[in-house]
mmCIF file of C-alpha atoms and ligand atoms in Angstrom:
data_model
loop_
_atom_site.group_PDB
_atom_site.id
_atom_site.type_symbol
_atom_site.label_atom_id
_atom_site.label_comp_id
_atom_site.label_asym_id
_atom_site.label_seq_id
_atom_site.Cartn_x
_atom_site.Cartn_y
_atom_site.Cartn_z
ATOM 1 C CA UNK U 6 17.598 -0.557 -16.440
ATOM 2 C CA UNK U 7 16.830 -1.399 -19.896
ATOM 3 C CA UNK U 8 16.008 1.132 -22.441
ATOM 4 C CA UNK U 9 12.874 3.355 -21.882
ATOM 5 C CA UNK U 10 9.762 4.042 -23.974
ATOM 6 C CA UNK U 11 9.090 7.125 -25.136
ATOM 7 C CA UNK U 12 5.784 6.850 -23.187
ATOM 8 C CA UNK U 13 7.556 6.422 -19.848
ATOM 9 C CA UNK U 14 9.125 8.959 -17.002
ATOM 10 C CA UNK U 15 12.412 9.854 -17.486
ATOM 11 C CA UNK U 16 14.888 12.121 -15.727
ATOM 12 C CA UNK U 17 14.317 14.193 -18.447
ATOM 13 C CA UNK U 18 10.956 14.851 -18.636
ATOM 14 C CA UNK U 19 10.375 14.670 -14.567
ATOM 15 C CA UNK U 20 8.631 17.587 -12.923
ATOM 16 C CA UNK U 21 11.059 17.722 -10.419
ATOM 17 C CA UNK U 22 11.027 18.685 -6.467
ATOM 18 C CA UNK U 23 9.244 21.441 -4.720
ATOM 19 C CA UNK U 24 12.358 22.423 -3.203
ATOM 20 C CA UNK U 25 14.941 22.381 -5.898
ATOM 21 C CA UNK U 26 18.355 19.949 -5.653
ATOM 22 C CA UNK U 27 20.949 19.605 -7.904
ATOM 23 C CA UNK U 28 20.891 16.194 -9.356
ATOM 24 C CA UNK U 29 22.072 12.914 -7.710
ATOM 25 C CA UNK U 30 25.295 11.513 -9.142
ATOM 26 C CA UNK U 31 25.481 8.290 -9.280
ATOM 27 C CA UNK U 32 22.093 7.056 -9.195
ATOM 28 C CA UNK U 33 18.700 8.119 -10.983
ATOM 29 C CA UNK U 34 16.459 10.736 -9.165
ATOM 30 C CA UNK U 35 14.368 7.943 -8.762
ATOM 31 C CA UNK U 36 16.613 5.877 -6.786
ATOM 32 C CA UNK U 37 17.346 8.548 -5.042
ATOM 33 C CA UNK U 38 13.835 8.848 -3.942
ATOM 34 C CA UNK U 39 13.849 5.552 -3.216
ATOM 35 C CA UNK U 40 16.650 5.108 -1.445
ATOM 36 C CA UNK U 41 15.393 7.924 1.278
ATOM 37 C CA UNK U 42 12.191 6.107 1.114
ATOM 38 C CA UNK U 43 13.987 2.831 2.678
ATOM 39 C CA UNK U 44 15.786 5.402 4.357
ATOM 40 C CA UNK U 45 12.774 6.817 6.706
ATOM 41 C CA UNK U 46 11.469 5.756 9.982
ATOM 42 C CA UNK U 47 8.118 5.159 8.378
ATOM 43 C CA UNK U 48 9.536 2.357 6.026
ATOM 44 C CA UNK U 49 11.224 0.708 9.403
ATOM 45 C CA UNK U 50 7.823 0.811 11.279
ATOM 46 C CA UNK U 51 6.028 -1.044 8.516
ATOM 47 C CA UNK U 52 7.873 -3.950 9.777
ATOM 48 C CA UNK U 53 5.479 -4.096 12.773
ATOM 49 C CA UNK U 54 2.198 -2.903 11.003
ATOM 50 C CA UNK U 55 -0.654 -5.357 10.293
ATOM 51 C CA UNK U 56 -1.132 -6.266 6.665
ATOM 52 C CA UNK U 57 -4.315 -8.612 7.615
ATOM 53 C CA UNK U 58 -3.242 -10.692 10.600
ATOM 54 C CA UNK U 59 -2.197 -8.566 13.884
ATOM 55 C CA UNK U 60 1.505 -8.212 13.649
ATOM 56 C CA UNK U 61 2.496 -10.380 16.710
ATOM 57 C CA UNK U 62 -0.272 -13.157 16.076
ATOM 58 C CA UNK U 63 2.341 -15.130 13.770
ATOM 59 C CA UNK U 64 6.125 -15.114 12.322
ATOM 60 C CA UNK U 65 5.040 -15.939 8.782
ATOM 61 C CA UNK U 66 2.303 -13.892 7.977
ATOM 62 C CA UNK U 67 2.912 -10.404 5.638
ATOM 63 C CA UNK U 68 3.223 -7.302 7.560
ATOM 64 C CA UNK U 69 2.775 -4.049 5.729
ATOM 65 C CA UNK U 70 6.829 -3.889 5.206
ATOM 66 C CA UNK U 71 6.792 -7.556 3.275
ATOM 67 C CA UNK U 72 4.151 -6.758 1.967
ATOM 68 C CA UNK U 73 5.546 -3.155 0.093
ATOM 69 C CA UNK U 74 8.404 -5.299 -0.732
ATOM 70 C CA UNK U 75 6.260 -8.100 -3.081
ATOM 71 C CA UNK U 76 4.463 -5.058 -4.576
ATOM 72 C CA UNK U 77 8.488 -3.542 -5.701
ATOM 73 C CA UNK U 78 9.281 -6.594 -6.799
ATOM 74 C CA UNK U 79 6.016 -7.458 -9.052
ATOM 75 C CA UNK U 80 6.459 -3.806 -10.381
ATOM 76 C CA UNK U 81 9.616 -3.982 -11.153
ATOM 77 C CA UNK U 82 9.405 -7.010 -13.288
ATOM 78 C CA UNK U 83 6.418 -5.571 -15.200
ATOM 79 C CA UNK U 84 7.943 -2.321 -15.610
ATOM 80 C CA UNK U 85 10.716 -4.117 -17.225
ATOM 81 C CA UNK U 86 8.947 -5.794 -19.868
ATOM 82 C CA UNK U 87 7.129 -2.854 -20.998
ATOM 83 C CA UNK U 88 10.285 -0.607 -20.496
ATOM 84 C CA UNK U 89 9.095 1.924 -17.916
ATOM 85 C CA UNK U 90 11.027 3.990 -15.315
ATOM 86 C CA UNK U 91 11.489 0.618 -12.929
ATOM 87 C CA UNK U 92 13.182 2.956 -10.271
ATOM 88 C CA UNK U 93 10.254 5.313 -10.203
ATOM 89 C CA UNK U 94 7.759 1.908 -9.921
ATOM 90 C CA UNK U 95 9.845 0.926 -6.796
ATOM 91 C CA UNK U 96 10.150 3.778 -5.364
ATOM 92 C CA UNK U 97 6.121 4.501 -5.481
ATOM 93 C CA UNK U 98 5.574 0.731 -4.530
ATOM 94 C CA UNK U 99 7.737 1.276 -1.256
ATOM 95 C CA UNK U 100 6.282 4.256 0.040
ATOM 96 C CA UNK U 101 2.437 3.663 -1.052
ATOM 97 C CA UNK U 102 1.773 2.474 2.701
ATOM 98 C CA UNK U 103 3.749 4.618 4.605
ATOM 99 C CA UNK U 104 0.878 6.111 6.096
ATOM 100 C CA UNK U 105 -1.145 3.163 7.299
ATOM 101 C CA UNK U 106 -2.259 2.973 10.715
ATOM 102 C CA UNK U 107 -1.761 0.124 13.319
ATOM 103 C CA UNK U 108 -4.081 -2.706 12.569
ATOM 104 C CA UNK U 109 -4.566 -2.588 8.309
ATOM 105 C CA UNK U 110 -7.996 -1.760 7.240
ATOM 106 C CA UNK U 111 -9.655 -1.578 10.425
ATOM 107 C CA UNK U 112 -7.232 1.426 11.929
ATOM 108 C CA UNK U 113 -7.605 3.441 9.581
ATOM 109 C CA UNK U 114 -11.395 3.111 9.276
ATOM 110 C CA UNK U 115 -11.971 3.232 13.049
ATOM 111 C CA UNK U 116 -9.361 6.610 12.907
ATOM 112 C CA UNK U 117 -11.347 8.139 10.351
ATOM 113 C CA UNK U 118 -14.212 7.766 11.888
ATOM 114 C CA UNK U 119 -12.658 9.568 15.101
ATOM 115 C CA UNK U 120 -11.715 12.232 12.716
ATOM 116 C CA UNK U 121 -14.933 13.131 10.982
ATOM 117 C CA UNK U 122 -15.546 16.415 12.204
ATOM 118 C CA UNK U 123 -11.942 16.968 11.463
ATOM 119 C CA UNK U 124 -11.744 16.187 7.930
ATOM 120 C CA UNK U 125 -11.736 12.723 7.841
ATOM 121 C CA UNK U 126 -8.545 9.885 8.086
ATOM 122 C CA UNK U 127 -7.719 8.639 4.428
ATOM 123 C CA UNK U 128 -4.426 6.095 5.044
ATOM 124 C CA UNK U 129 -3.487 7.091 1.097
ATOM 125 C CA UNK U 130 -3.111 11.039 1.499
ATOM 126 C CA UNK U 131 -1.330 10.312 5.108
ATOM 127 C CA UNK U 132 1.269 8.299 3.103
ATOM 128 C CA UNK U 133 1.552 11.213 0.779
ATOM 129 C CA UNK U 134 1.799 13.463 4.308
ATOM 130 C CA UNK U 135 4.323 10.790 5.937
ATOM 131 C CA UNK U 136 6.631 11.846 2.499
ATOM 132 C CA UNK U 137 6.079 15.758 2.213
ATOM 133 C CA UNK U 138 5.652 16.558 5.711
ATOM 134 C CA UNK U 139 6.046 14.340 8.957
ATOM 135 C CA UNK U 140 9.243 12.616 8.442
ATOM 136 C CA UNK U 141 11.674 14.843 9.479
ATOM 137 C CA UNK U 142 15.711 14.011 8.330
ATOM 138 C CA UNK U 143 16.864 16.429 6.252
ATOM 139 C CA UNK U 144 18.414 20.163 7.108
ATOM 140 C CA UNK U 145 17.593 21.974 4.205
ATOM 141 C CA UNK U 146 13.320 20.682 4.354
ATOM 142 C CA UNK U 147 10.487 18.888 5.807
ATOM 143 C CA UNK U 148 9.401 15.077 4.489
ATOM 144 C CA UNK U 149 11.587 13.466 1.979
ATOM 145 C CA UNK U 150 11.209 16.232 -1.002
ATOM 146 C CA UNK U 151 10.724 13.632 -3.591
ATOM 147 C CA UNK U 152 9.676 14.137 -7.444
ATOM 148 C CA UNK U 153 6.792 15.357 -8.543
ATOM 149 C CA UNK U 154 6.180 11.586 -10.225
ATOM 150 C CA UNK U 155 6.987 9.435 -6.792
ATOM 151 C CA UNK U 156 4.009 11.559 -5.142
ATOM 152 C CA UNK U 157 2.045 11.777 -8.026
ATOM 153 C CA UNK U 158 2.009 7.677 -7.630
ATOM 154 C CA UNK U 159 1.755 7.656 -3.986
ATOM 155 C CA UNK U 160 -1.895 9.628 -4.548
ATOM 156 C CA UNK U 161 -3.828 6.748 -6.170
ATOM 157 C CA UNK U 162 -7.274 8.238 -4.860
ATOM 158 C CA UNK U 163 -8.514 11.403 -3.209
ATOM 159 C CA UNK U 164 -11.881 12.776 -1.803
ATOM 160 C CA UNK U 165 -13.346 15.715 -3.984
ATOM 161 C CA UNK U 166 -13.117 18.069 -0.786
ATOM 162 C CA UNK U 167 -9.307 17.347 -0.437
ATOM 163 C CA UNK U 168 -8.739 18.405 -4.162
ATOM 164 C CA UNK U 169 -8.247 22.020 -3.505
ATOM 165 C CA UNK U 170 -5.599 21.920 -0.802
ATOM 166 C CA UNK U 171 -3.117 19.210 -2.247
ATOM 167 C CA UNK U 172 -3.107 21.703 -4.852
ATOM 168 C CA UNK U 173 -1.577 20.706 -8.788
ATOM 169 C CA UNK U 174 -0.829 17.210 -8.090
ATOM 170 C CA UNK U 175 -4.492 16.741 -6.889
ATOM 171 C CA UNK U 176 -5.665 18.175 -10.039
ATOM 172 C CA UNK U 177 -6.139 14.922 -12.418
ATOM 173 C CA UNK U 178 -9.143 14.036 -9.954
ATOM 174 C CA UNK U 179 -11.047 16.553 -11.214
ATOM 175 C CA UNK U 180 -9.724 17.074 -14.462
ATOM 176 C CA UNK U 181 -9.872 13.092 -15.330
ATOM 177 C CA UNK U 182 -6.617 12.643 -16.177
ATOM 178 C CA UNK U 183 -4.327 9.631 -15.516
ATOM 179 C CA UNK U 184 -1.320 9.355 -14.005
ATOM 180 C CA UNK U 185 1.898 8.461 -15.376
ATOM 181 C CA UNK U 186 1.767 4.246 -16.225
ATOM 182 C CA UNK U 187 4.119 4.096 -13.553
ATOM 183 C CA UNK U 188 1.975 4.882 -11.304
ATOM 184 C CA UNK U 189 -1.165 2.739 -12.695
ATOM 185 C CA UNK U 190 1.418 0.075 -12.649
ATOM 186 C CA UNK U 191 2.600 -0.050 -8.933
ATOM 187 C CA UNK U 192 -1.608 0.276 -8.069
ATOM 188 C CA UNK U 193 -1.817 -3.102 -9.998
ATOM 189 C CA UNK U 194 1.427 -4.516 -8.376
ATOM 190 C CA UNK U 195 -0.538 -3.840 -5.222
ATOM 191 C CA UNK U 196 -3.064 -5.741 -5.790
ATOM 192 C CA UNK U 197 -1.349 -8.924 -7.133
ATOM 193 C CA UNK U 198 0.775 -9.202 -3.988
ATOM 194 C CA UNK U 199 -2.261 -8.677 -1.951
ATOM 195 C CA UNK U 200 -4.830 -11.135 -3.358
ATOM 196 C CA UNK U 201 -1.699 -13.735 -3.759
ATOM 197 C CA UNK U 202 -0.600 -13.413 -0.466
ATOM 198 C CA UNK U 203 -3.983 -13.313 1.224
ATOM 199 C CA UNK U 204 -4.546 -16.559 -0.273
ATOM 200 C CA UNK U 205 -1.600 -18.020 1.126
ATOM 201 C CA UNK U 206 -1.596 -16.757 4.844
ATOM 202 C CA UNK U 207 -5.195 -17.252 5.092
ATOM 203 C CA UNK U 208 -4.644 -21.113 4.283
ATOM 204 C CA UNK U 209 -1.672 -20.634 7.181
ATOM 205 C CA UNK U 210 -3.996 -19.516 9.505
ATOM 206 C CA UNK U 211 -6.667 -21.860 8.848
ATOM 207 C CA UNK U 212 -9.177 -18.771 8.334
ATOM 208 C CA UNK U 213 -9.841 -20.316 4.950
ATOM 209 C CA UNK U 214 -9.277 -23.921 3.478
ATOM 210 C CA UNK U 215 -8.251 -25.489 0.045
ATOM 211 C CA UNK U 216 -11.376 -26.949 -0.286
ATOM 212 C CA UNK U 217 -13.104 -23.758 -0.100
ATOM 213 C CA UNK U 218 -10.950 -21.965 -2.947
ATOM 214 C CA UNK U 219 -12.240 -24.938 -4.779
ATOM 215 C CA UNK U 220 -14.890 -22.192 -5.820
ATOM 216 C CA UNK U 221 -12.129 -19.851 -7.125
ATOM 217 C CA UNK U 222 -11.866 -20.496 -10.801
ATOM 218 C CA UNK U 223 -8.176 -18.783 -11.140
ATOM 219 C CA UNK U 224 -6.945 -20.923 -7.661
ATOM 220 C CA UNK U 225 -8.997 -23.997 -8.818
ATOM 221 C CA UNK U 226 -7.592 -24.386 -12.544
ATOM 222 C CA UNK U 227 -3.888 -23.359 -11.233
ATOM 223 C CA UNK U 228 -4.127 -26.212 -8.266
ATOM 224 C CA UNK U 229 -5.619 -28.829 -10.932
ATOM 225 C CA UNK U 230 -2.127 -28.412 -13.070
ATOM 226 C CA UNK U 231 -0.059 -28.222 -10.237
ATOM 227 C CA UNK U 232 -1.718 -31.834 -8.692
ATOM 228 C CA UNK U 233 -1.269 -33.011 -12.289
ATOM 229 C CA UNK U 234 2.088 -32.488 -12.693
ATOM 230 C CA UNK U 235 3.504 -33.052 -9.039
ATOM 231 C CA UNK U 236 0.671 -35.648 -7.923
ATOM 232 C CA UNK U 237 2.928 -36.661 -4.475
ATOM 233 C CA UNK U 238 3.740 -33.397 -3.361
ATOM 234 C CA UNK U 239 3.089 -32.148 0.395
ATOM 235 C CA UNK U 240 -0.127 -29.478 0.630
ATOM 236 C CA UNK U 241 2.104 -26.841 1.849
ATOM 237 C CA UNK U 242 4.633 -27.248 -1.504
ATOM 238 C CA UNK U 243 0.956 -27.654 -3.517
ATOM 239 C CA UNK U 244 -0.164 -24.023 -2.135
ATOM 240 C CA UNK U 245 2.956 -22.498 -2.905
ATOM 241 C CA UNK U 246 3.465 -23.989 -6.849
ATOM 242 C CA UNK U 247 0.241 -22.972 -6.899
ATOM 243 C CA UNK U 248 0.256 -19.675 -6.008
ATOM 244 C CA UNK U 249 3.212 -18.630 -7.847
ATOM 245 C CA UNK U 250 1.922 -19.969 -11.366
ATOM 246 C CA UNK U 251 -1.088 -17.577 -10.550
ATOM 247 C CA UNK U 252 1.163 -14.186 -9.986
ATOM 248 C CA UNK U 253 2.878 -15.492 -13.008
ATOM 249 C CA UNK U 254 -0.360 -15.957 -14.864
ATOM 250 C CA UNK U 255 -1.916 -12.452 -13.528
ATOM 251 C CA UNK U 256 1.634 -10.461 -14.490
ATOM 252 C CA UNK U 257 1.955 -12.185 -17.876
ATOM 253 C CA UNK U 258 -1.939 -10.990 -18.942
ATOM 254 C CA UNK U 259 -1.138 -7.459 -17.148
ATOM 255 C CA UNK U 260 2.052 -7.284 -19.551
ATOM 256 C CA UNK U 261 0.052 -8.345 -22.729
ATOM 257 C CA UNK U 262 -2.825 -6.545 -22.371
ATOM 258 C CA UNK U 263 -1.205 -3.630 -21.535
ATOM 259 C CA UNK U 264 0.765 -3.399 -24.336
ATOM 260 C CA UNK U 265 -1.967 -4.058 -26.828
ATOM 261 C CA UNK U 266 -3.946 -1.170 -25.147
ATOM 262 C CA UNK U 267 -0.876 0.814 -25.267
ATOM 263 C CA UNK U 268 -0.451 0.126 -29.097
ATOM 264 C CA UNK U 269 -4.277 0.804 -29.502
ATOM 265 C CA UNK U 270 -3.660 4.312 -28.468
ATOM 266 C CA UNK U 271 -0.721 5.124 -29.825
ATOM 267 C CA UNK U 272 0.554 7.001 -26.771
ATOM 268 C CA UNK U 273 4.357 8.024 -27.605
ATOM 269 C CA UNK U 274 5.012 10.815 -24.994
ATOM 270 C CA UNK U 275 4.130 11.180 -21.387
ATOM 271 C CA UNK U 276 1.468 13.875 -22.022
ATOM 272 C CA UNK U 277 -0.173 11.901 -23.862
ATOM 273 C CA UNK U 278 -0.404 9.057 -21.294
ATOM 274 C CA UNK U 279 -2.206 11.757 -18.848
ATOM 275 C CA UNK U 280 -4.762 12.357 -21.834
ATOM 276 C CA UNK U 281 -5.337 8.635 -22.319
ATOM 277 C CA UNK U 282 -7.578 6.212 -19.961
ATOM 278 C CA UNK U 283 -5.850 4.301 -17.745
ATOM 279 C CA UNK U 284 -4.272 1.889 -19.803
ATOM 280 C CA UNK U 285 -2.508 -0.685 -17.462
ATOM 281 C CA UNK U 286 -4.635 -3.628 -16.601
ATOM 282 C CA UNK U 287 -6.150 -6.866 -16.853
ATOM 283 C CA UNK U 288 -7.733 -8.690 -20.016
ATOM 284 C CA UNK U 289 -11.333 -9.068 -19.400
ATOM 285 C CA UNK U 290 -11.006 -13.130 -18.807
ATOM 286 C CA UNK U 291 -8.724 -12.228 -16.188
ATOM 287 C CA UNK U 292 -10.420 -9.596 -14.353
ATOM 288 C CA UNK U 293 -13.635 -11.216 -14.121
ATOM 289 C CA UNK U 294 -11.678 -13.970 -12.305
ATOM 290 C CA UNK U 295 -9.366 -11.615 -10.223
ATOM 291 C CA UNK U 296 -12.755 -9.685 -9.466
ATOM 292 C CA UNK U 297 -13.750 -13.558 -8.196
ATOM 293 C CA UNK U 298 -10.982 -13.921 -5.927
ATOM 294 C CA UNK U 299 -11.760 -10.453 -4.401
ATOM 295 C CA UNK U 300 -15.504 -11.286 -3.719
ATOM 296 C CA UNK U 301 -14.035 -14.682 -2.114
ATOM 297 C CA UNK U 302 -11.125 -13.216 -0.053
ATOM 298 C CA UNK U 303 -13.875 -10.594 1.143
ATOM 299 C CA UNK U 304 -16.715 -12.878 2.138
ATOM 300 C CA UNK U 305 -14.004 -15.531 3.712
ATOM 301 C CA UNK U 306 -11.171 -14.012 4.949
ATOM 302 C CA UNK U 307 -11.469 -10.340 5.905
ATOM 303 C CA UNK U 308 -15.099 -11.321 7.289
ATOM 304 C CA UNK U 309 -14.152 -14.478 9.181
ATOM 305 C CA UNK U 310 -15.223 -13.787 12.735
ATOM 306 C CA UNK U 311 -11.792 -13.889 14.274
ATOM 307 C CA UNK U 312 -10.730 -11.324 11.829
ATOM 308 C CA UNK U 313 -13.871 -9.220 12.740
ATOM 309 C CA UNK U 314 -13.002 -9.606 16.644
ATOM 310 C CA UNK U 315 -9.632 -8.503 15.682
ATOM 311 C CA UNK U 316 -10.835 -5.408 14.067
ATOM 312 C CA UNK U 317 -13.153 -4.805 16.903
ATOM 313 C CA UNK U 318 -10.366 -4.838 20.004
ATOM 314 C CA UNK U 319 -8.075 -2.633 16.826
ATOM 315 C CA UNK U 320 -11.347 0.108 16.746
ATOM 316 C CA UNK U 321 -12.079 0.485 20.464
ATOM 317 C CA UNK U 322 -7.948 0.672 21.033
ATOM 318 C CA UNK U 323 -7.769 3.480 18.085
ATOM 319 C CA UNK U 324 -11.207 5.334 19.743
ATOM 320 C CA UNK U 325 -9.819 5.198 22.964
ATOM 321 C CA UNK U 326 -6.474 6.666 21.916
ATOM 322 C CA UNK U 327 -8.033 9.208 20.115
ATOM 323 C CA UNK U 328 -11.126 10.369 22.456
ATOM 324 C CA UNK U 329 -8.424 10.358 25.264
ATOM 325 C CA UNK U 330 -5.617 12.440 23.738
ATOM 326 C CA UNK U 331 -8.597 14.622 22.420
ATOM 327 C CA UNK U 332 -10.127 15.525 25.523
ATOM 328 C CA UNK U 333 -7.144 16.241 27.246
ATOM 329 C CA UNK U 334 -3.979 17.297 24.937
ATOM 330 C CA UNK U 335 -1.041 16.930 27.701
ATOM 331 C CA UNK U 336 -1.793 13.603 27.408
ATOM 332 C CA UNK U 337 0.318 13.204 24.204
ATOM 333 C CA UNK U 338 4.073 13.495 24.445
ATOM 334 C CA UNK U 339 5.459 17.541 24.173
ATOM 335 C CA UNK U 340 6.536 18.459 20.663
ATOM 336 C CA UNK U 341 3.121 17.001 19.371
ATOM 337 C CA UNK U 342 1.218 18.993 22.108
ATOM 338 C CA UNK U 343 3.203 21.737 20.454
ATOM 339 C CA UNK U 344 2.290 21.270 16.976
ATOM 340 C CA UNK U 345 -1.574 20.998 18.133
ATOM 341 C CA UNK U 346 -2.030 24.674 19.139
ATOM 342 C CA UNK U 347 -0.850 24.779 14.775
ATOM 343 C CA UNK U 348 -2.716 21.865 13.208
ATOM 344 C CA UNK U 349 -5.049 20.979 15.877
ATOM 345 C CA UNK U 350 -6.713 17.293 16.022
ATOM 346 C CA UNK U 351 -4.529 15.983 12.388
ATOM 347 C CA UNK U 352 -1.571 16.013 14.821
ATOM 348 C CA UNK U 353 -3.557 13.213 17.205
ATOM 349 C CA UNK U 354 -4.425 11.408 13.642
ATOM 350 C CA UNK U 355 -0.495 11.960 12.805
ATOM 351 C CA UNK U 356 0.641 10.207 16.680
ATOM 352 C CA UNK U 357 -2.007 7.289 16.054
ATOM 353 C CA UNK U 358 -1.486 6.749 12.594
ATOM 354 C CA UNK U 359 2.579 6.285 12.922
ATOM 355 C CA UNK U 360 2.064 3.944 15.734
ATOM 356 C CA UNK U 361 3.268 0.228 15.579
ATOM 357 C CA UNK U 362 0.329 -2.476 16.269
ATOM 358 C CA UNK U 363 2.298 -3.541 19.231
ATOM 359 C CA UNK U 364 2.494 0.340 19.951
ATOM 360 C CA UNK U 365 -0.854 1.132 19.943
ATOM 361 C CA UNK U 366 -1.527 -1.459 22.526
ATOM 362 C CA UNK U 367 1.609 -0.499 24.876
ATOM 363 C CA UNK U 368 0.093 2.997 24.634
ATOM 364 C CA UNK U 369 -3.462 1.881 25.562
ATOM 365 C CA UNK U 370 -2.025 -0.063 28.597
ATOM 366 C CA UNK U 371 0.230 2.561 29.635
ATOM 367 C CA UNK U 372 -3.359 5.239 29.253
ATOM 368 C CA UNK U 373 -5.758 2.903 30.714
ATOM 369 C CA UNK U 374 -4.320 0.413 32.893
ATOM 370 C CA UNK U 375 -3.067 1.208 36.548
ATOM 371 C CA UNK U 376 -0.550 -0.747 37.169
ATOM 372 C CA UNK U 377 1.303 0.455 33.726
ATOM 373 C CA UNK U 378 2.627 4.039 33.894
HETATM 374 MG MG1 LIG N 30 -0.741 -2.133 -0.340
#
């Protein structure tokens, strides 16, 4: 790791574990927290968790666990250039969705909606929950017992009623106060891997076509040098030059402008940073476009009709789950029947949200067909 800035998280100036541990040798506390992040059975199950397309519909396609891993390595690289804690970037970009349900977007809305009179499903604190609670490895605690920092990047958002019993970390919510740029980064890393990737399975799968992006100003001016320079190359080659000039393009402004804001503020400590806007991100050329790409990618993709009759089968699976195994608790396997007369109906949100896509739809056979048992 190169050098850090005085502005980044350090070893030194980390606010540690709730439960205390003598330092790693060896290896930062960050990679340490990374390392039992790749570690968990959370991490492994991403693997078979939807990103966009259902996880068995094709080989190619990003799950959640590919995903997490374009998200490290765009962090990393930014982190680099502007000398922040890369470990602590990776470690926060590998764990931010641990706790996604089965089936991306539409899961987790359909399980929130099942948990509404139980205080609500957000995916985001669940991956914070999957860390500090449910994954269960070590002797001496519950979760993974990472720093302060990793879970103060794994909270990117929260819901005002949730403030008050996530206790200190929750506290910038309400006090306005940003997180380390650590954490800002690896939300940014997020999205670059997303919209990139998005682009390029949805061409894959035919949801969306080159013709269309034509409308996309940061696709269309990327495509026009690509054709110009390699005018005899296949469409599939095209896509991909294409695409990677534009994560190279997006990183590049996030590195530039975030340094000038950076300079603009003259941040030199990490207390500072939490005093100081957000101060990662896009120039305003950039996120106008990027904002473009979202609209399209929206209205296109995530809306196409066989997307939506994906998400429909994924809600009425996730309802069905849940009404069942809420009307009738010895349905759901023993140590989480267990744990209900404790936590009541977040331990049903807890069995559905760790499930696999494929999972989810064994379990629904195995509940509602008859000749499954
Ligand atoms: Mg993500």
């Amino acid at each position: 790791m190169t050098k850090l800035a005085a502005y980044a998280v350090s070893a030194d100036n980390s606010r540690g574990r709730v439960v205390h541990e003598d330092p790693p040798t060896g290896r930062s506390d960050f990679q340490r927290d990374r390392d039992r992040i790749i570690h968990s059975s959370a991490f492994r199950r991403l693997e078979y968790k939807t990103q966009v397309f259902v996880n068995h519909v094709g080989d190619l396609f990003r799950t959640r666990l590919t995903h997490s891993l374009e998200v490290a390595q765009i962090g990393r690289s930014i982190a680099r250039n502007l000398h922040l804690n890369e470990d602590l970037v990776e470690a926060i970009s590998l764990a931010h969705d641990l706790g996604h349900t089965p089936f991306g977007h539409a899961g987790q809305n359909a399980l929130n909606h099942c948990m509404k009179g139980y205080g609500g499903f957000e995916h985001n604190l669940q991956s914070l929950r999957v860390v500090d609670v449910l994954e269960e490895r070590y002797a001496a605690f519950n979760g993974l017992n990472l720093c302060y920092e990793t879970r103060e990047g794994i909270l990117k958002h929260v819901a005002k009623k949730n403030v008050e019993k996530l206790g200190e970390l929750a506290h910038r919510f309400i006090q306005n106060k940003s997180p380390s740029l650590e954490a800002q980064l690896a939300n940014f890393s997020d999205e670059i891997a997303y919209n990139n990737h998005d682009v390029d399975d949805g061409l894959r799968s035919g949801l969306i076509t080159l013709d269309q992006l034509q409308e996309v100003s940061i696709f269309s001016r990327h495509l026009v040098q690509v054709k110009r320079k390699y005018p005899s190359i296949a469409e599939r080659r095209m896509v991909y030059e294409t695409i990677r000039n534009m994560i190279n393009t997006l990183v590049t402004d996030l590195i530039q402008q975030s340094i000038i804001n950076i300079e603009n503020t003259q941040v030199d400590n990490l207390a500072a940073v939490h005093e100081a806007p957000p101060l990662i991100g896009f120039s305003q050329e950039i996120k106008k476009e990027q904002q473009q790409l979202k609209n399209f990618l929206y209205n296109n993709l995530y809306r196409h009709f066989r997307v939506v009759r994906m998400n429909n089968k994924a809600n009425h699976i996730i309802e069905r789950l849940f009404s069942a195994f809420a009307s009738e608790i010895r349905l759901l396997p023993t140590e989480y029947q267990k744990k209900f007369e404790h936590e009541g109906h977040q331990v049903i949100a807890d069995y559905i949200a760790g499930m696999t896509d494929r999972y989810a739809i064994k379990e629904y056979q195995r509940l509602f067909t008859i000749a499954e048992n």
